[in-house]
Short mmCIF file of C-alpha atoms (C1' of nucleotides) in Angstrom, two decimals:
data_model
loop_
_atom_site.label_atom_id
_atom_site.label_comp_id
_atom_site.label_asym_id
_atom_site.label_seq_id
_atom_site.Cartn_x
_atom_site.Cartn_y
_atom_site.Cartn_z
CA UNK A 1 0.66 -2.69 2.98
CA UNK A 2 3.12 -0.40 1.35
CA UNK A 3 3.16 3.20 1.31
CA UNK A 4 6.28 5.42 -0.21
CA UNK A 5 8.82 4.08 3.03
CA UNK A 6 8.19 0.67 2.50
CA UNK A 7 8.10 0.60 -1.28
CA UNK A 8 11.58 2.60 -1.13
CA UNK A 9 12.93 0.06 1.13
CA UNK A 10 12.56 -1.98 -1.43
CA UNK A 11 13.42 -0.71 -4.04
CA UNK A 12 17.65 0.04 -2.58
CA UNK A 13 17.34 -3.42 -1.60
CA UNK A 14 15.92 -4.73 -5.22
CA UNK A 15 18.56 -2.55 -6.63
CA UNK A 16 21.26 -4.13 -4.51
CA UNK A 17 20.20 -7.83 -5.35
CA UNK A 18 19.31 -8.04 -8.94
CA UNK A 19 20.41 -5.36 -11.31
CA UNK A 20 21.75 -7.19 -13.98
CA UNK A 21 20.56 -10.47 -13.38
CA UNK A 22 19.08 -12.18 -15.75
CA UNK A 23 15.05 -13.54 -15.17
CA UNK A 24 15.34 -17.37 -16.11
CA UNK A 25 12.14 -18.33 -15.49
CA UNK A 26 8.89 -17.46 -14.24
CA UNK A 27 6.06 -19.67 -12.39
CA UNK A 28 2.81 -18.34 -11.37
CA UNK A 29 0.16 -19.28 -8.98
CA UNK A 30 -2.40 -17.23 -9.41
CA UNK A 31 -2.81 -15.88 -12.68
CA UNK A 32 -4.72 -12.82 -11.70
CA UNK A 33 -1.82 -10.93 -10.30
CA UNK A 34 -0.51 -10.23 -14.24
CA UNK A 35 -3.80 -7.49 -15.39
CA UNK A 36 -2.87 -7.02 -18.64
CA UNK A 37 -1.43 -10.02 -20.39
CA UNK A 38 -1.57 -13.82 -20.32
CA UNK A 39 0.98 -15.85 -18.38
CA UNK A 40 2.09 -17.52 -21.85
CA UNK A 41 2.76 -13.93 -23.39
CA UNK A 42 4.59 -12.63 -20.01
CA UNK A 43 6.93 -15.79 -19.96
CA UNK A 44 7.84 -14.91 -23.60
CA UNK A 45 8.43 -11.52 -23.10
CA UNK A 46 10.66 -11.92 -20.00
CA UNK A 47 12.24 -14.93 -19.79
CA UNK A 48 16.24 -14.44 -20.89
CA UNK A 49 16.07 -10.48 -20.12
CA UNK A 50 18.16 -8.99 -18.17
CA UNK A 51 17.18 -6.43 -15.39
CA UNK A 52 18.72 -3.15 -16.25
CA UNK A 53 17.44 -0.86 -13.65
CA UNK A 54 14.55 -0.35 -10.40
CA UNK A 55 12.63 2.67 -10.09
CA UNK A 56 9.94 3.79 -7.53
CA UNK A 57 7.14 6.42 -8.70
CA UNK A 58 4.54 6.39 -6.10
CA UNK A 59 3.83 3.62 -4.59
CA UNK A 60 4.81 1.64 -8.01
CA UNK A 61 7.81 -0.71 -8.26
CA UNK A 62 9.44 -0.48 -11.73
CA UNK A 63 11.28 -3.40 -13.37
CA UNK A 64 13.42 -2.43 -16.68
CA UNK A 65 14.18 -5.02 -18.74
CA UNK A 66 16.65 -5.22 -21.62
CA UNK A 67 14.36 -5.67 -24.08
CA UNK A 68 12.93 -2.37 -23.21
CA UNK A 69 9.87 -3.70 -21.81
CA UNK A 70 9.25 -2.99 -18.09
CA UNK A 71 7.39 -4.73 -15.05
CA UNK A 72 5.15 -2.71 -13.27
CA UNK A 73 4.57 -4.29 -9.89
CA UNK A 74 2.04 -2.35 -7.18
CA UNK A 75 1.97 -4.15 -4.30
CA UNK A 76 -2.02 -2.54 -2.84
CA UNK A 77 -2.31 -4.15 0.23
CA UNK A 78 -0.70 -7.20 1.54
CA UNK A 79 1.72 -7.77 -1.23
CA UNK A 80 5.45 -8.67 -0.69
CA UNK A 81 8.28 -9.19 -2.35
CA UNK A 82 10.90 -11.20 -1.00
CA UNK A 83 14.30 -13.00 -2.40
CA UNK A 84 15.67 -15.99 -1.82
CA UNK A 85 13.28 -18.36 -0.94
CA UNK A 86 14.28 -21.40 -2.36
CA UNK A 87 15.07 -25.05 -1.94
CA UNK A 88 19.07 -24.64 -2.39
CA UNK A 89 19.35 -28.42 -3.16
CA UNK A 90 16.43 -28.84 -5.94
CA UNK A 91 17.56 -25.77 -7.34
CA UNK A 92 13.18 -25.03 -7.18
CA UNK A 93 11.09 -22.87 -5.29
CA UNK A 94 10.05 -24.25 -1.96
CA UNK A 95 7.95 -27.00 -2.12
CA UNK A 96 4.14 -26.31 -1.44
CA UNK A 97 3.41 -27.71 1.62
CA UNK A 98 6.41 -26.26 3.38
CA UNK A 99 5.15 -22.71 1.77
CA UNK A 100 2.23 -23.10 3.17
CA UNK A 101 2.94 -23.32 6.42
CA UNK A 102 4.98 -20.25 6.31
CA UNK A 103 2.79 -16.82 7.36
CA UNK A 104 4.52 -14.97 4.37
CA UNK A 105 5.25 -17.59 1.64
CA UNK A 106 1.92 -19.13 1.83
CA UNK A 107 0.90 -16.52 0.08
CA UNK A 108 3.34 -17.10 -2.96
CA UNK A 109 1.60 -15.73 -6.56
CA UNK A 110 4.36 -15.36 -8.61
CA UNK A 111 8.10 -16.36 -8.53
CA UNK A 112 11.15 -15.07 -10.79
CA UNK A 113 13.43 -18.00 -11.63
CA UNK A 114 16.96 -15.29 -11.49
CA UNK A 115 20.20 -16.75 -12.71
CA UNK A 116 22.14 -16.54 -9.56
CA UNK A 117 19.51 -19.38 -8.36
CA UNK A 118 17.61 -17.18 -6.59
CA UNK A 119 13.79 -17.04 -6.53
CA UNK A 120 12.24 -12.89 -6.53
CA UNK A 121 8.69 -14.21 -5.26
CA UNK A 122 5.68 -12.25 -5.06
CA UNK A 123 4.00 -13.03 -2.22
CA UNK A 124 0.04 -11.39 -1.51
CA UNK A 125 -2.56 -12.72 0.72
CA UNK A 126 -5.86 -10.59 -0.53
CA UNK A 127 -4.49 -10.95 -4.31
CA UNK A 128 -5.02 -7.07 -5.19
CA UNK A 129 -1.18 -6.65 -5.84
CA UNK A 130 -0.88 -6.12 -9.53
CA UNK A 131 1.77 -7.01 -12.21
CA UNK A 132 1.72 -5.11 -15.53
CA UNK A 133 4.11 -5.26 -18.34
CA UNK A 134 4.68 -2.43 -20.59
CA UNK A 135 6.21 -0.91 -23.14
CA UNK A 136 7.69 2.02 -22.54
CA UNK A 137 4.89 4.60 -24.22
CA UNK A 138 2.51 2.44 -21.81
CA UNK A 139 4.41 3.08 -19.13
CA UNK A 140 4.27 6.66 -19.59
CA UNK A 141 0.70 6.18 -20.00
CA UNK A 142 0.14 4.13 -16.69
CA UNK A 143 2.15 6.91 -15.09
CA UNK A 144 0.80 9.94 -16.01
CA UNK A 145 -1.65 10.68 -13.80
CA UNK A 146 0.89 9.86 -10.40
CA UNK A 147 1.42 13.55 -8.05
CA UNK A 148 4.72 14.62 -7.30
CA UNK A 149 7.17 12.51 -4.95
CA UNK A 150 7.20 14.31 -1.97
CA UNK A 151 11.03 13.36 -2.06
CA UNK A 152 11.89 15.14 -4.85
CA UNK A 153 13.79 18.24 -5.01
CA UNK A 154 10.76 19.51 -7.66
CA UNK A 155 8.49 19.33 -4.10
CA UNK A 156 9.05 22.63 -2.51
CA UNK A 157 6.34 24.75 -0.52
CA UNK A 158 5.30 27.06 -2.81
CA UNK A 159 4.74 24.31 -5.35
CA UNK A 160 2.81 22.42 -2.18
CA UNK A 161 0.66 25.10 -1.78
CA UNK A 162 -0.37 25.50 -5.80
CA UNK A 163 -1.22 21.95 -5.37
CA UNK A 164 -3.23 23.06 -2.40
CA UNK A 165 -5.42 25.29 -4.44
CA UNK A 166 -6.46 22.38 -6.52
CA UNK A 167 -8.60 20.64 -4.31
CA UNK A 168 -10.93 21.39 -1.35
CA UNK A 169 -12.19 19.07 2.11
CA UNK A 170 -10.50 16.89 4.30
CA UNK A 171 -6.89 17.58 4.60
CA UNK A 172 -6.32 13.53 5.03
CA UNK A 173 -8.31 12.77 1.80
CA UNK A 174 -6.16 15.44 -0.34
CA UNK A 175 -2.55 13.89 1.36
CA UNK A 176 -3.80 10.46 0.17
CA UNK A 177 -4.54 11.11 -2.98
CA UNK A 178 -1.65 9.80 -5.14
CA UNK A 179 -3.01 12.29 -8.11
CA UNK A 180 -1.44 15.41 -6.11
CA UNK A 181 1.35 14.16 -3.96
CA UNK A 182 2.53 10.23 -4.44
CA UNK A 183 3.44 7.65 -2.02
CA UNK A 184 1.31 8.48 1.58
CA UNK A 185 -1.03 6.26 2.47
CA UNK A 186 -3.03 6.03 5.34
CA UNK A 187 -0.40 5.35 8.36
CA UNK A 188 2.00 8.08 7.32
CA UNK A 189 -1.09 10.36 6.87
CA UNK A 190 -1.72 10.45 10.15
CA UNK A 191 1.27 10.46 11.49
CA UNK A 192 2.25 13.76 9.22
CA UNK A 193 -0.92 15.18 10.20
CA UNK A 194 -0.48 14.69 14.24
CA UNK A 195 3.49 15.86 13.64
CA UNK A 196 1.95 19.37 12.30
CA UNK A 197 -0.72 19.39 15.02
CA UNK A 198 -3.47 19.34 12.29
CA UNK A 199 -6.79 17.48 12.51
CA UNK A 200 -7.55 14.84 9.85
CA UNK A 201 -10.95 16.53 8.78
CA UNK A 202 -9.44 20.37 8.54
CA UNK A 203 -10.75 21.36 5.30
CA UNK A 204 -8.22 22.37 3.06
CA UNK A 205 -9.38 25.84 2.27
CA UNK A 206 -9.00 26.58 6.02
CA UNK A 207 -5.54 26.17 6.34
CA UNK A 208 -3.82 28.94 7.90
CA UNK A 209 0.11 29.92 6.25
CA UNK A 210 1.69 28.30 9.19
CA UNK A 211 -0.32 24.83 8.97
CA UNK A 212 0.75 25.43 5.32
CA UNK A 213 4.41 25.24 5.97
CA UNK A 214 4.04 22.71 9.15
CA UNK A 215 2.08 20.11 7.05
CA UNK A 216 5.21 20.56 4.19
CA UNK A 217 7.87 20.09 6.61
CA UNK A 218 5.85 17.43 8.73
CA UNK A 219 5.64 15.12 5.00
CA UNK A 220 9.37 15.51 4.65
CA UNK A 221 10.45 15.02 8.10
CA UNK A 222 7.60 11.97 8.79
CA UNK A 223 8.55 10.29 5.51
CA UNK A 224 12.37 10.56 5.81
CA UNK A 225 12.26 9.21 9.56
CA UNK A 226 10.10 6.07 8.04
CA UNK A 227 12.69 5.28 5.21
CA UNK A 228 15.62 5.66 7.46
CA UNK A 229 13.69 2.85 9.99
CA UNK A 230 13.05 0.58 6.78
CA UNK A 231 9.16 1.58 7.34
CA UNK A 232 6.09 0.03 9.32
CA UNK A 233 4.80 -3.42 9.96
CA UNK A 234 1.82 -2.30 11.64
CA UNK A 235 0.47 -5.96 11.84
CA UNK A 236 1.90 -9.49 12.27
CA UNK A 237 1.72 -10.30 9.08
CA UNK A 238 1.92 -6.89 7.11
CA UNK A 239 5.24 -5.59 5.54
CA UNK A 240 8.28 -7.30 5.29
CA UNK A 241 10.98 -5.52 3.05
CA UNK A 242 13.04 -7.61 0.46
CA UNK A 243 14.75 -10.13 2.75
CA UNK A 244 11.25 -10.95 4.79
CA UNK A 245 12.34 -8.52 7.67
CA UNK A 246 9.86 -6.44 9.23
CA UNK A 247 10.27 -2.57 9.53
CA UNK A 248 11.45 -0.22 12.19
CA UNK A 249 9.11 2.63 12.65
CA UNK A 250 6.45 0.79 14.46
CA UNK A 251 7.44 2.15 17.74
CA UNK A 252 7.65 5.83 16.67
CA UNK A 253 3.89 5.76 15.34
CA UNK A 254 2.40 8.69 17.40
CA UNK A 255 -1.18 7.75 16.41
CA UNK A 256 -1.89 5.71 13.97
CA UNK A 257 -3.65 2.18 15.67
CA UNK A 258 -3.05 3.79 18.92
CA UNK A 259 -6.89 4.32 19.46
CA UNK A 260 -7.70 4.90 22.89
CA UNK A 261 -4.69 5.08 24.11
CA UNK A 262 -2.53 8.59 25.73
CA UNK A 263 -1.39 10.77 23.61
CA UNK A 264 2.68 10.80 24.04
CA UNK A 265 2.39 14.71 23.64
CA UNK A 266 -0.40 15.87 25.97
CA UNK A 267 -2.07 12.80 27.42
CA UNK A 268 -5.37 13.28 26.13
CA UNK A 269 -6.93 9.91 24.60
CA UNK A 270 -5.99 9.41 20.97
CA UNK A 271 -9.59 8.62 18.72
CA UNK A 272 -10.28 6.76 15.51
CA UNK A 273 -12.94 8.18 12.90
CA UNK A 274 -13.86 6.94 9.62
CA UNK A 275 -12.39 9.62 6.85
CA UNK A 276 -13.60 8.56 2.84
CA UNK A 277 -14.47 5.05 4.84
CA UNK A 278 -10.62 4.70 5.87
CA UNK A 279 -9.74 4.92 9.60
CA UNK A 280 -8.24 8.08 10.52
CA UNK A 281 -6.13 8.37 14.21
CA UNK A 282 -5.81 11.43 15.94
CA UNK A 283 -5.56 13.61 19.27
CA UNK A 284 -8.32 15.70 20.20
CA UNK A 285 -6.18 18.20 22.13
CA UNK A 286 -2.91 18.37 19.38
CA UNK A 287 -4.86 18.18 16.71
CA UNK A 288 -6.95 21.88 15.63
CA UNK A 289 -9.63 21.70 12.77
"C1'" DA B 1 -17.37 17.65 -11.80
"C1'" DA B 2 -17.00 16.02 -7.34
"C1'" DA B 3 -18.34 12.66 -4.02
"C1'" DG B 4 -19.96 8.36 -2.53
"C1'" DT B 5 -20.02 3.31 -2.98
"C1'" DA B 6 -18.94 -1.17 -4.50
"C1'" DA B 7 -15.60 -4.09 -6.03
"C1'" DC B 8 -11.31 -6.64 -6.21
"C1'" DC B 9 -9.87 -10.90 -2.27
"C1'" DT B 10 -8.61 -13.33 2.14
"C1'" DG B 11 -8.09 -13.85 6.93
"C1'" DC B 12 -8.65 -12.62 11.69
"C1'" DC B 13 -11.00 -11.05 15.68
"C1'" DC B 14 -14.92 -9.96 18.31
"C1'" DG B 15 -19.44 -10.58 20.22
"C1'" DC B 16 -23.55 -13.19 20.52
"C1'" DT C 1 -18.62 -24.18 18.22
"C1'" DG C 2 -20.58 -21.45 14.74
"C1'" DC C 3 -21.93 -17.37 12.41
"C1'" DG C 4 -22.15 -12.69 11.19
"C1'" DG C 5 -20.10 -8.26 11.17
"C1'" DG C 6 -16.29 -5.39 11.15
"C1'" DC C 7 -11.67 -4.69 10.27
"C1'" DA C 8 -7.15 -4.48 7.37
"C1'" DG C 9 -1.45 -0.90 4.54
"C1'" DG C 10 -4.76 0.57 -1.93
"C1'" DT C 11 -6.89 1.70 -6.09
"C1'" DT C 12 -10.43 1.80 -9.65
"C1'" DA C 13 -14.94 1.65 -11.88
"C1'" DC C 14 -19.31 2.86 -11.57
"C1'" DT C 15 -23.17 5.59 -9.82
"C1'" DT C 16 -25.28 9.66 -7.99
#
DNA sequence: AAAGTAACCTGCCCGC
DNA sequence: TGCGGGCAGGTTACTT
Protein backbone atom coordinates (compact mmCIF):
# COMPACT_ATOMS: atom_id res chain seq x y z
CA UNK A 1 0.00 0.00 0.00
CA UNK A 2 2.30 2.70 1.18
CA UNK A 3 5.30 3.92 -0.39
CA UNK A 4 7.37 7.23 0.95
CA UNK A 5 4.08 9.78 -0.24
CA UNK A 6 1.65 7.95 1.50
CA UNK A 7 3.60 7.07 4.62
CA UNK A 8 4.53 10.98 4.81
CA UNK A 9 0.99 11.84 4.54
CA UNK A 10 0.71 10.29 7.43
CA UNK A 11 2.97 10.97 9.31
CA UNK A 12 2.05 15.42 9.23
CA UNK A 13 -1.28 14.17 9.87
CA UNK A 14 -0.20 11.69 12.94
CA UNK A 15 1.86 14.56 14.05
CA UNK A 16 -1.07 16.95 13.93
CA UNK A 17 -3.50 14.57 15.92
CA UNK A 18 -1.63 12.95 18.67
CA UNK A 19 1.64 14.37 19.81
CA UNK A 20 1.28 14.45 23.29
CA UNK A 21 -1.54 12.38 23.85
CA UNK A 22 -1.44 9.97 26.05
CA UNK A 23 -2.13 5.92 24.80
CA UNK A 24 -4.87 4.71 27.38
CA UNK A 25 -5.40 1.58 26.19
CA UNK A 26 -4.73 -0.87 23.65
CA UNK A 27 -7.01 -3.84 22.14
CA UNK A 28 -5.85 -6.17 19.58
CA UNK A 29 -7.39 -8.44 17.11
CA UNK A 30 -4.99 -10.20 15.67
CA UNK A 31 -2.07 -10.79 17.63
CA UNK A 32 0.31 -11.32 14.80
CA UNK A 33 0.60 -7.74 13.79
CA UNK A 34 3.01 -7.11 17.19
CA UNK A 35 6.50 -9.45 15.78
CA UNK A 36 8.43 -9.10 18.57
CA UNK A 37 6.59 -9.14 21.86
CA UNK A 38 3.43 -10.52 23.44
CA UNK A 39 0.25 -8.45 23.62
CA UNK A 40 0.48 -8.69 27.62
CA UNK A 41 4.15 -7.19 27.52
CA UNK A 42 3.11 -4.39 24.78
CA UNK A 43 0.02 -3.28 26.96
CA UNK A 44 2.51 -2.89 29.88
CA UNK A 45 4.95 -1.12 28.16
CA UNK A 46 2.57 1.44 26.54
CA UNK A 47 -0.33 1.93 28.26
CA UNK A 48 -0.08 5.55 30.33
CA UNK A 49 2.83 6.87 27.88
CA UNK A 50 2.65 9.69 26.31
CA UNK A 51 3.50 10.21 22.54
CA UNK A 52 6.39 12.55 22.32
CA UNK A 53 7.15 12.66 18.71
CA UNK A 54 6.41 10.84 14.80
CA UNK A 55 9.10 10.14 12.53
CA UNK A 56 9.19 8.56 8.99
CA UNK A 57 12.51 6.63 7.82
CA UNK A 58 11.60 4.76 4.79
CA UNK A 59 8.63 3.48 4.53
CA UNK A 60 8.61 3.03 8.58
CA UNK A 61 6.23 4.95 10.87
CA UNK A 62 7.95 5.83 14.19
CA UNK A 63 6.04 6.20 17.49
CA UNK A 64 8.19 7.82 20.52
CA UNK A 65 6.98 7.24 23.64
CA UNK A 66 7.88 8.86 26.97
CA UNK A 67 9.22 6.10 28.41
CA UNK A 68 11.77 6.07 25.73
CA UNK A 69 10.49 3.08 24.10
CA UNK A 70 9.24 3.51 20.50
CA UNK A 71 6.54 1.84 18.12
CA UNK A 72 7.70 0.82 14.98
CA UNK A 73 4.71 0.44 12.69
CA UNK A 74 5.37 -0.69 8.72
CA UNK A 75 2.38 -0.77 7.11
CA UNK A 76 3.68 -3.60 3.82
CA UNK A 77 0.79 -3.78 1.90
CA UNK A 78 -2.74 -3.05 2.74
CA UNK A 79 -2.19 -1.58 6.11
CA UNK A 80 -3.92 1.66 7.36
CA UNK A 81 -4.01 3.76 9.94
CA UNK A 82 -6.87 5.76 10.62
CA UNK A 83 -8.25 8.01 13.75
CA UNK A 84 -11.29 8.39 15.08
CA UNK A 85 -13.28 5.58 14.59
CA UNK A 86 -15.24 5.19 17.45
CA UNK A 87 -18.65 4.78 19.01
CA UNK A 88 -18.81 8.51 20.58
CA UNK A 89 -21.59 7.35 23.00
CA UNK A 90 -19.94 3.95 24.48
CA UNK A 91 -16.86 5.74 24.65
CA UNK A 92 -15.52 1.99 22.68
CA UNK A 93 -14.33 1.17 19.43
CA UNK A 94 -17.04 0.43 16.94
CA UNK A 95 -18.84 -2.46 17.58
CA UNK A 96 -17.93 -5.59 15.39
CA UNK A 97 -20.57 -6.11 13.24
CA UNK A 98 -20.84 -2.51 12.17
CA UNK A 99 -16.81 -2.81 11.48
CA UNK A 100 -17.34 -5.34 9.49
CA UNK A 101 -19.36 -4.10 7.16
CA UNK A 102 -17.13 -1.21 6.58
CA UNK A 103 -14.43 -1.87 3.43
CA UNK A 104 -11.64 -0.27 5.67
CA UNK A 105 -12.51 -1.03 9.35
CA UNK A 106 -13.28 -4.57 8.73
CA UNK A 107 -10.00 -4.99 8.65
CA UNK A 108 -9.34 -3.56 12.26
CA UNK A 109 -5.98 -5.43 14.03
CA UNK A 110 -5.11 -3.19 16.51
CA UNK A 111 -6.67 -0.07 18.17
CA UNK A 112 -4.98 2.71 20.52
CA UNK A 113 -7.38 3.66 23.31
CA UNK A 114 -5.87 7.84 23.19
CA UNK A 115 -7.04 10.09 25.97
CA UNK A 116 -8.87 12.59 23.95
CA UNK A 117 -11.38 9.46 23.32
CA UNK A 118 -10.13 8.80 20.22
CA UNK A 119 -9.34 5.35 18.78
CA UNK A 120 -5.61 5.31 16.41
CA UNK A 121 -6.72 1.86 14.72
CA UNK A 122 -4.63 -0.22 12.64
CA UNK A 123 -6.47 -1.44 10.06
CA UNK A 124 -4.75 -4.39 7.38
CA UNK A 125 -6.55 -6.78 5.24
CA UNK A 126 -3.51 -9.35 4.18
CA UNK A 127 -2.08 -8.98 7.94
CA UNK A 128 1.71 -8.36 6.74
CA UNK A 129 1.69 -4.82 8.42
CA UNK A 130 4.01 -5.11 11.34
CA UNK A 131 4.20 -3.51 14.86
CA UNK A 132 7.53 -3.61 16.74
CA UNK A 133 8.44 -2.03 19.95
CA UNK A 134 11.86 -1.02 20.74
CA UNK A 135 14.19 0.38 22.69
CA UNK A 136 16.02 2.84 21.40
CA UNK A 137 19.58 0.79 20.68
CA UNK A 138 16.95 -1.63 18.83
CA UNK A 139 15.72 0.87 16.98
CA UNK A 140 18.96 1.85 15.72
CA UNK A 141 19.44 -1.68 15.04
CA UNK A 142 16.10 -2.21 13.03
CA UNK A 143 17.20 0.90 11.16
CA UNK A 144 20.45 0.48 10.10
CA UNK A 145 20.35 -1.07 7.10
CA UNK A 146 17.41 1.68 5.53
CA UNK A 147 19.15 3.88 2.13
CA UNK A 148 19.03 7.43 2.17
CA UNK A 149 15.58 9.45 2.01
CA UNK A 150 15.51 10.69 -1.24
CA UNK A 151 14.06 13.88 0.58
CA UNK A 152 16.85 14.69 2.39
CA UNK A 153 19.15 17.45 1.79
CA UNK A 154 22.16 14.55 2.36
CA UNK A 155 20.55 13.12 -1.28
CA UNK A 156 22.36 15.06 -3.87
CA UNK A 157 23.57 13.68 -7.39
CA UNK A 158 26.89 13.03 -6.89
CA UNK A 159 26.04 11.08 -3.75
CA UNK A 160 23.16 9.32 -6.20
CA UNK A 161 25.57 8.31 -8.47
CA UNK A 162 28.21 6.68 -5.67
CA UNK A 163 25.20 4.80 -4.74
CA UNK A 164 24.93 3.93 -8.38
CA UNK A 165 28.25 2.24 -8.45
CA UNK A 166 27.13 -0.11 -5.79
CA UNK A 167 24.92 -2.21 -7.58
CA UNK A 168 24.42 -3.50 -11.16
CA UNK A 169 20.90 -4.73 -13.42
CA UNK A 170 17.63 -3.46 -13.67
CA UNK A 171 17.37 0.15 -12.98
CA UNK A 172 13.68 -0.59 -11.33
CA UNK A 173 15.12 -3.33 -9.01
CA UNK A 174 18.06 -0.90 -7.70
CA UNK A 175 15.21 2.26 -7.16
CA UNK A 176 13.22 -0.29 -5.08
CA UNK A 177 15.55 -1.39 -3.02
CA UNK A 178 15.07 0.39 0.34
CA UNK A 179 18.94 -0.63 1.21
CA UNK A 180 20.20 2.26 -1.29
CA UNK A 181 17.51 4.85 -1.54
CA UNK A 182 14.29 4.53 1.01
CA UNK A 183 10.70 4.99 0.48
CA UNK A 184 9.90 4.05 -3.60
CA UNK A 185 8.01 1.33 -4.15
CA UNK A 186 6.68 -0.01 -7.11
CA UNK A 187 4.04 2.80 -8.39
CA UNK A 188 6.41 5.72 -7.92
CA UNK A 189 9.11 3.55 -9.64
CA UNK A 190 7.58 3.66 -12.60
CA UNK A 191 6.33 6.69 -12.68
CA UNK A 192 10.08 8.23 -11.94
CA UNK A 193 11.33 5.98 -14.48
CA UNK A 194 8.72 7.05 -17.44
CA UNK A 195 9.27 10.97 -16.10
CA UNK A 196 13.18 10.45 -17.09
CA UNK A 197 12.26 8.56 -20.27
CA UNK A 198 14.16 5.45 -18.94
CA UNK A 199 13.12 1.83 -19.44
CA UNK A 200 12.46 -0.30 -16.32
CA UNK A 201 15.06 -3.08 -17.36
CA UNK A 202 18.10 -0.46 -18.36
CA UNK A 203 20.86 -1.99 -16.57
CA UNK A 204 22.40 0.22 -14.31
CA UNK A 205 25.92 0.15 -15.60
CA UNK A 206 24.49 1.51 -18.89
CA UNK A 207 23.34 4.62 -17.79
CA UNK A 208 24.50 7.45 -19.71
CA UNK A 209 25.46 11.05 -17.44
CA UNK A 210 22.27 12.57 -18.60
CA UNK A 211 19.88 9.52 -17.56
CA UNK A 212 22.10 9.96 -14.45
CA UNK A 213 20.92 13.39 -13.63
CA UNK A 214 17.22 12.85 -15.26
CA UNK A 215 16.53 9.75 -13.04
CA UNK A 216 17.82 12.20 -9.80
CA UNK A 217 15.67 14.98 -10.68
CA UNK A 218 12.72 12.67 -11.93
CA UNK A 219 12.81 10.95 -7.89
CA UNK A 220 12.62 14.43 -6.50
CA UNK A 221 10.20 15.97 -8.75
CA UNK A 222 7.83 12.47 -8.94
CA UNK A 223 7.98 12.11 -5.16
CA UNK A 224 7.34 15.77 -4.20
CA UNK A 225 4.28 15.99 -6.74
CA UNK A 226 2.87 12.65 -4.82
CA UNK A 227 3.22 14.19 -1.24
CA UNK A 228 1.81 17.47 -2.27
CA UNK A 229 -1.49 15.26 -3.76
CA UNK A 230 -1.58 13.26 -0.32
CA UNK A 231 -0.32 10.14 -2.56
CA UNK A 232 -2.08 7.19 -4.57
CA UNK A 233 -5.05 4.99 -4.01
CA UNK A 234 -4.44 2.96 -6.92
CA UNK A 235 -7.34 0.53 -5.92
CA UNK A 236 -10.76 0.76 -4.21
CA UNK A 237 -9.72 -0.33 -1.27
CA UNK A 238 -5.89 0.59 -1.10
CA UNK A 239 -4.60 3.77 0.77
CA UNK A 240 -6.45 5.94 2.78
CA UNK A 241 -4.30 8.57 4.77
CA UNK A 242 -5.05 9.23 8.55
CA UNK A 243 -8.66 10.43 8.37
CA UNK A 244 -9.77 7.35 5.85
CA UNK A 245 -9.47 9.75 2.76
CA UNK A 246 -8.10 8.49 -0.31
CA UNK A 247 -5.12 10.21 -2.14
CA UNK A 248 -4.79 12.63 -4.99
CA UNK A 249 -2.23 11.52 -7.44
CA UNK A 250 -4.21 8.83 -9.03
CA UNK A 251 -5.00 10.86 -12.01
CA UNK A 252 -1.42 12.07 -12.69
CA UNK A 253 -0.08 8.31 -12.85
CA UNK A 254 1.55 8.34 -16.38
CA UNK A 255 1.94 4.53 -16.38
CA UNK A 256 1.66 2.70 -13.70
CA UNK A 257 -1.83 0.25 -14.14
CA UNK A 258 -2.32 2.00 -17.33
CA UNK A 259 -1.45 -1.25 -19.34
CA UNK A 260 -2.62 -1.11 -22.71
CA UNK A 261 -3.67 1.97 -22.76
CA UNK A 262 -2.01 5.47 -24.92
CA UNK A 263 0.70 6.81 -23.75
CA UNK A 264 -0.25 10.65 -22.71
CA UNK A 265 3.26 11.61 -24.22
CA UNK A 266 3.52 9.91 -27.63
CA UNK A 267 0.51 7.64 -28.03
CA UNK A 268 2.20 4.50 -28.32
CA UNK A 269 0.49 1.63 -26.09
CA UNK A 270 1.82 1.58 -22.54
CA UNK A 271 3.01 -2.45 -21.58
CA UNK A 272 3.29 -4.36 -18.33
CA UNK A 273 6.32 -6.87 -17.73
CA UNK A 274 7.20 -8.79 -14.78
CA UNK A 275 10.60 -7.11 -13.18
CA UNK A 276 12.05 -9.39 -9.82
CA UNK A 277 8.25 -10.96 -10.20
CA UNK A 278 6.70 -7.32 -9.56
CA UNK A 279 4.76 -5.68 -12.45
CA UNK A 280 6.62 -3.06 -14.10
CA UNK A 281 4.54 -0.27 -16.55
CA UNK A 282 6.10 1.41 -19.23
CA UNK A 283 6.13 3.04 -22.86
CA UNK A 284 7.88 1.39 -25.52
CA UNK A 285 8.54 4.59 -27.49
CA UNK A 286 9.52 7.09 -24.16
CA UNK A 287 11.13 4.69 -22.55
CA UNK A 288 15.15 3.78 -24.03
CA UNK A 289 17.01 0.67 -22.51
C1' DA B 1 28.00 -12.81 -3.08
C1' DA B 2 24.23 -12.10 -5.91
C1' DA B 3 19.94 -13.78 -7.61
C1' DG B 4 15.89 -16.40 -7.49
C1' DT B 5 11.94 -18.24 -4.88
C1' DA B 6 8.82 -19.06 -1.26
C1' DA B 7 6.59 -17.27 2.47
C1' DC B 8 3.77 -14.21 5.23
C1' DC B 9 -2.10 -13.51 4.37
C1' DT B 10 -6.67 -12.26 2.25
C1' DG B 11 -9.73 -10.98 -1.30
C1' DC B 12 -11.10 -10.12 -5.97
C1' DC B 13 -11.46 -10.94 -10.77
C1' DC B 14 -11.22 -13.64 -14.78
C1' DG B 15 -11.90 -17.63 -17.65
C1' DC B 16 -13.46 -22.21 -18.14
C1' DT C 1 -22.28 -21.82 -9.64
C1' DG C 2 -17.83 -23.43 -8.66
C1' DC C 3 -12.96 -23.78 -9.02
C1' DG C 4 -8.39 -22.66 -10.18
C1' DG C 5 -5.09 -19.30 -11.43
C1' DG C 6 -3.40 -14.84 -11.39
C1' DC C 7 -3.21 -10.53 -9.38
C1' DA C 8 -2.34 -6.90 -5.51
C1' DG C 9 1.06 -1.02 -2.81
C1' DG C 10 6.29 -4.90 0.74
C1' DT C 11 9.81 -7.33 2.94
C1' DT C 12 12.42 -11.28 4.61
C1' DA C 13 14.30 -15.93 4.97
C1' DC C 14 15.96 -19.49 2.66
C1' DT C 15 18.01 -21.78 -1.34
C1' DT C 16 20.82 -21.98 -5.39
Amino acid sequence: MPELAEVETIIRQLEKEIINKKIEDVFCFAPVVLKNIPLSSFKRDVMGQRIKKIERKGKNILIYLSNELVILIHLKLTGHLLIGKYDAKNNQLIPREERLKDPINRFIRLAFLLNDNRFLVLSDLRKFAKILLLKPEELEKELQSIGIDPLSNDFNLTNFKNLLTKKRGPIKKFLMDQKYISGIGNIYSSEILFEARIHPLKKIEKLTEEEIKNLYKAIKKVLLKAIKYQGTSAQDESYRNLYGEKGGYEKFLKVYQREGQKCLRCGQVIKRIKIDNRSAFFCPDCQKI
